[in-house]
C-alpha positions as a Markdown table, in Angstrom:
| # | Residue | x | y | z |
|---|---|---|---|---|
| 1 | Lys | 100.7 | 77.4 | 89.4 |
| 2 | Lys | 104.7 | 77.6 | 89.1 |
| 3 | Asp | 107.6 | 77.0 | 86.5 |
| 4 | Glu | 111.1 | 78.1 | 86.5 |
| 5 | Glu | 110.5 | 81.4 | 85.9 |
| 6 | Ser | 107.4 | 82.5 | 87.8 |
| 7 | Ala | 104.3 | 81.4 | 90.0 |
| 8 | Ile | 101.2 | 82.1 | 90.6 |
| 9 | Leu | 98.8 | 82.2 | 93.3 |
| 10 | Glu | 94.9 | 82.4 | 94.0 |
| 11 | Leu | 93.4 | 82.8 | 96.8 |
| 12 | Glu | 89.0 | 83.6 | 96.8 |
| 13 | His | 87.4 | 84.0 | 100.3 |
| 14 | Phe | 83.9 | 84.4 | 100.5 |
| 15 | Gly | 82.4 | 86.3 | 103.5 |
| 16 | Thr | 80.6 | 88.8 | 104.7 |
| 17 | Val | 81.2 | 92.6 | 105.5 |
| 18 | Lys | 79.8 | 93.8 | 108.5 |
| 19 | Asp | 78.1 | 96.9 | 108.6 |
| 20 | Pro | 79.5 | 100.3 | 110.6 |
| 21 | Glu | 76.2 | 101.0 | 111.7 |
| 22 | Ser | 74.4 | 97.9 | 112.5 |
| 23 | Ser | 75.0 | 94.3 | 112.9 |
| 24 | Glu | 74.2 | 93.4 | 109.4 |
| 25 | Cys | 76.3 | 91.4 | 107.4 |
| 26 | Tyr | 77.0 | 91.7 | 103.8 |
| 27 | Pro | 77.8 | 88.3 | 101.7 |
| 28 | Cys | 81.0 | 89.7 | 99.8 |
| 29 | Arg | 83.8 | 87.3 | 97.5 |
| 30 | Ile | 87.1 | 88.5 | 97.2 |
| 31 | Leu | 89.9 | 86.7 | 94.8 |
| 32 | Lys | 93.1 | 87.6 | 95.2 |
| 33 | Ile | 96.3 | 86.5 | 91.9 |
| 34 | Ile | 99.7 | 86.7 | 93.4 |
| 35 | Lys | 102.2 | 86.8 | 90.2 |
| 36 | Val | 106.0 | 86.5 | 90.9 |
| 37 | Glu | 108.1 | 87.1 | 87.3 |
| 38 | Glu | 112.1 | 87.6 | 88.4 |
| 39 | Asn | 112.1 | 91.1 | 89.9 |
| 40 | Gln | 108.4 | 92.1 | 89.8 |
| 41 | Ile | 105.4 | 91.1 | 91.7 |
| 42 | Val | 101.7 | 91.8 | 90.6 |
| 43 | Ile | 98.8 | 91.8 | 93.3 |
| 44 | Thr | 95.6 | 91.8 | 91.5 |
| 45 | Ile | 92.4 | 92.0 | 94.1 |
| 46 | Lys | 88.6 | 91.6 | 92.6 |
| 47 | Gly | 85.6 | 91.5 | 94.3 |
| 48 | Asn | 81.5 | 91.8 | 94.0 |
| 49 | Phe | 79.0 | 92.2 | 96.7 |
| 50 | Gln | 76.3 | 89.6 | 96.3 |
| 51 | Lys | 72.7 | 91.8 | 95.1 |
| 52 | Ile | 70.4 | 91.0 | 98.2 |
| 53 | Pro | 67.1 | 92.7 | 97.3 |
| 54 | Gly | 65.6 | 94.5 | 100.0 |
| 55 | Glu | 68.6 | 95.3 | 101.5 |
| 56 | Glu | 70.6 | 98.0 | 99.3 |
| 57 | Glu | 70.7 | 100.4 | 102.4 |
| 58 | Val | 73.1 | 98.3 | 103.9 |
| 59 | Leu | 75.3 | 97.9 | 101.2 |
| 60 | Lys | 74.9 | 102.0 | 100.4 |
| 61 | Arg | 76.4 | 102.1 | 104.2 |
| 62 | Ile | 79.3 | 99.6 | 103.3 |
| 63 | Leu | 80.4 | 101.1 | 100.4 |
| 64 | Glu | 80.4 | 105.1 | 101.2 |
| 65 | Gln | 82.5 | 104.5 | 105.0 |
| 66 | Leu | 84.3 | 101.5 | 104.2 |
| 67 | Tyr | 87.7 | 100.9 | 102.2 |
| 68 | Leu | 89.9 | 98.0 | 101.2 |
| 69 | Gly | 92.8 | 98.4 | 103.1 |
| 70 | Val | 96.0 | 96.0 | 101.9 |
| 71 | Asp | 98.9 | 95.9 | 104.0 |
| 72 | Leu | 102.3 | 96.0 | 102.2 |
| 73 | Pro | 105.3 | 95.1 | 105.2 |
| 74 | Phe | 108.8 | 95.3 | 103.8 |
| 75 | Phe | 112.8 | 95.7 | 105.2 |
| 76 | Phe | 115.8 | 96.9 | 104.1 |
| 77 | Asn | 119.0 | 95.8 | 106.0 |
| 78 | Gly | 120.9 | 99.1 | 105.3 |
| 79 | Asp | 121.6 | 102.0 | 107.6 |
| 80 | Pro | 118.1 | 103.5 | 108.3 |
| 81 | Asn | 119.4 | 106.5 | 108.0 |
| 82 | Lys | 120.2 | 106.3 | 104.7 |
| 83 | Phe | 117.0 | 105.0 | 103.8 |
| 84 | Glu | 114.6 | 107.1 | 101.1 |
| 85 | Trp | 111.3 | 107.9 | 99.6 |
| 86 | Glu | 109.6 | 109.5 | 96.7 |
| 87 | Ser | 106.3 | 109.8 | 95.0 |
| 88 | Asn | 105.5 | 111.0 | 91.7 |
| 89 | Gln | 102.2 | 112.5 | 93.8 |
| 90 | Val | 104.0 | 113.9 | 96.6 |
| 91 | Leu | 106.8 | 117.3 | 95.9 |
| 92 | Phe | 109.0 | 117.5 | 99.1 |
| 93 | Leu | 109.8 | 121.8 | 98.6 |
| 94 | Gly | 113.3 | 122.8 | 100.1 |
| 95 | Glu | 113.9 | 119.3 | 101.2 |
| 96 | Lys | 116.7 | 117.2 | 99.4 |
| 97 | Lys | 115.6 | 113.7 | 100.7 |
| 98 | Ser | 112.9 | 112.3 | 102.2 |
| 99 | Pro | 113.6 | 109.9 | 105.2 |
| 100 | Leu | 111.7 | 106.8 | 104.8 |
| 101 | Leu | 111.4 | 106.0 | 108.5 |
| 102 | Lys | 109.0 | 109.2 | 109.1 |
| 103 | Pro | 105.6 | 108.2 | 109.1 |
| 104 | Phe | 103.8 | 109.9 | 105.9 |
| 105 | Glu | 99.7 | 109.7 | 104.8 |
| 106 | Tyr | 98.6 | 111.2 | 101.3 |
| 107 | Thr | 96.2 | 110.1 | 98.2 |
| 108 | Gly | 98.6 | 108.7 | 95.2 |
| 109 | His | 99.1 | 105.7 | 93.3 |
| 110 | His | 103.4 | 105.3 | 93.3 |
| 111 | Phe | 105.6 | 105.1 | 96.2 |
| 112 | Lys | 108.8 | 104.7 | 95.6 |
| 113 | Ala | 111.8 | 103.4 | 98.6 |
| 114 | Tyr | 115.7 | 103.3 | 98.5 |
| 115 | Asp | 118.3 | 101.9 | 100.2 |
| 116 | Glu | 121.6 | 103.6 | 99.7 |
| 117 | Ser | 123.7 | 101.2 | 101.4 |
| 118 | Tyr | 122.8 | 98.2 | 99.5 |
| 119 | Asn | 121.7 | 100.4 | 96.2 |
| 120 | Leu | 118.4 | 98.6 | 96.6 |
| 121 | Asn | 114.9 | 100.2 | 94.7 |
| 122 | Phe | 111.6 | 98.8 | 96.3 |
| 123 | Glu | 108.5 | 100.8 | 94.1 |
| 124 | Tyr | 105.0 | 100.2 | 94.4 |
| 125 | Ser | 102.6 | 101.3 | 91.4 |
| 126 | Leu | 98.5 | 101.4 | 92.7 |
| 127 | Ser | 95.8 | 101.3 | 89.8 |
| 128 | Ser | 92.3 | 100.5 | 89.4 |
| 129 | Gln | 89.8 | 99.4 | 86.3 |
| 130 | Ile | 87.9 | 102.6 | 87.1 |
| 131 | Lys | 90.2 | 105.9 | 86.7 |
| 132 | Ala | 88.1 | 108.1 | 89.4 |
| 133 | Asn | 89.3 | 105.2 | 92.0 |
| 134 | Thr | 93.0 | 105.5 | 91.3 |
| 135 | Asp | 92.8 | 109.2 | 92.2 |
| 136 | Ser | 91.6 | 108.2 | 95.2 |
| 137 | Ile | 93.6 | 105.7 | 96.8 |
| 138 | Lys | 95.0 | 106.3 | 100.4 |
| 139 | Ile | 98.5 | 105.7 | 100.8 |
| 140 | Cys | 100.0 | 105.8 | 104.4 |
| 141 | Lys | 103.8 | 104.7 | 105.4 |
| 142 | Phe | 105.0 | 104.3 | 108.9 |
| 143 | Pro | 108.1 | 101.7 | 110.7 |
| 144 | Ile | 107.4 | 98.7 | 111.9 |
| 145 | Val | 109.5 | 99.2 | 115.6 |
| 146 | Ala | 109.5 | 96.3 | 118.3 |
| 147 | Tyr | 110.0 | 97.8 | 122.0 |
| 148 | Ala | 111.9 | 94.9 | 123.8 |
| 149 | Phe | 114.4 | 94.3 | 125.8 |
| 150 | Thr | 117.8 | 93.6 | 125.8 |
| 151 | Asp | 121.2 | 93.5 | 127.6 |
| 152 | Glu | 120.4 | 97.4 | 128.2 |
| 153 | Gly | 117.1 | 97.5 | 128.9 |
| 154 | Tyr | 114.6 | 98.1 | 126.8 |
| 155 | Lys | 114.8 | 99.3 | 123.7 |
| 156 | Lys | 113.2 | 100.6 | 120.0 |
| 157 | Ile | 113.8 | 98.5 | 117.4 |
| 158 | Tyr | 113.4 | 98.6 | 113.5 |
| 159 | Gln | 112.2 | 96.1 | 112.4 |
| 160 | Gly | 110.6 | 97.3 | 108.9 |
| 161 | Met | 108.3 | 99.5 | 107.2 |
| 162 | Asn | 104.4 | 99.2 | 106.3 |
| 163 | Leu | 102.7 | 100.4 | 103.8 |
| 164 | Leu | 99.2 | 100.8 | 103.7 |
| 165 | Thr | 97.0 | 101.0 | 100.7 |
| 166 | Gln | 93.2 | 101.8 | 101.3 |
| 167 | Phe | 91.2 | 101.7 | 98.1 |
| 168 | Lys | 87.5 | 102.7 | 97.6 |
| 169 | Leu | 84.6 | 99.8 | 97.6 |
| 170 | Lys | 82.6 | 99.3 | 95.1 |
| 171 | Lys | 79.4 | 96.9 | 94.0 |
| 172 | Asn | 82.3 | 95.5 | 91.8 |
| 173 | Phe | 86.2 | 96.1 | 92.2 |
| 174 | Glu | 89.2 | 95.6 | 91.1 |
| 175 | Tyr | 92.8 | 96.9 | 92.3 |
| 176 | Glu | 96.0 | 95.8 | 91.1 |
| 177 | Ile | 99.5 | 96.7 | 93.1 |
| 178 | Ile | 102.4 | 95.9 | 91.1 |
| 179 | Ile | 106.0 | 95.7 | 93.1 |
| 180 | Asn | 109.3 | 96.4 | 91.1 |
| 181 | Ile | 112.5 | 95.5 | 93.1 |
| 182 | Asn | 115.6 | 96.4 | 91.3 |
């Protein structure tokens, strides 16, 4: 659905999740709703595992050992040396600025990147319908770098950043990612 102010995209998939300890698979339905409005994007991911009598142990292993991972790549045009990031859950002692290109992993529900060259902020807020699940979200950030052949030989070329969010799976789950760009 699209109008002059916003757009909504719904994607639904019925599939299976493989048991990490056997070749058995368990049915799962995932619905992803993407709402875009001005400078904000809201991504809602809902899912549920069907109930199969006699297969409770397979589902238990899946829920205990696997996570839902969501890749959130983005790109800044400015000088990579002027990129910074912060989070409400991370305190950098003794550091004035935290470089964006340095890989980092933490547990939290907030991430904000800043491109000083263009005075551009890119902010993620992650949540779950269950507070305990919000407190267990893992966030990994790392640069996307291509190793390409150029006129000067092979060079590492910065392509962007990736934020990988890992959400705990439940029998029924719903997670929301809010992206603000300003």
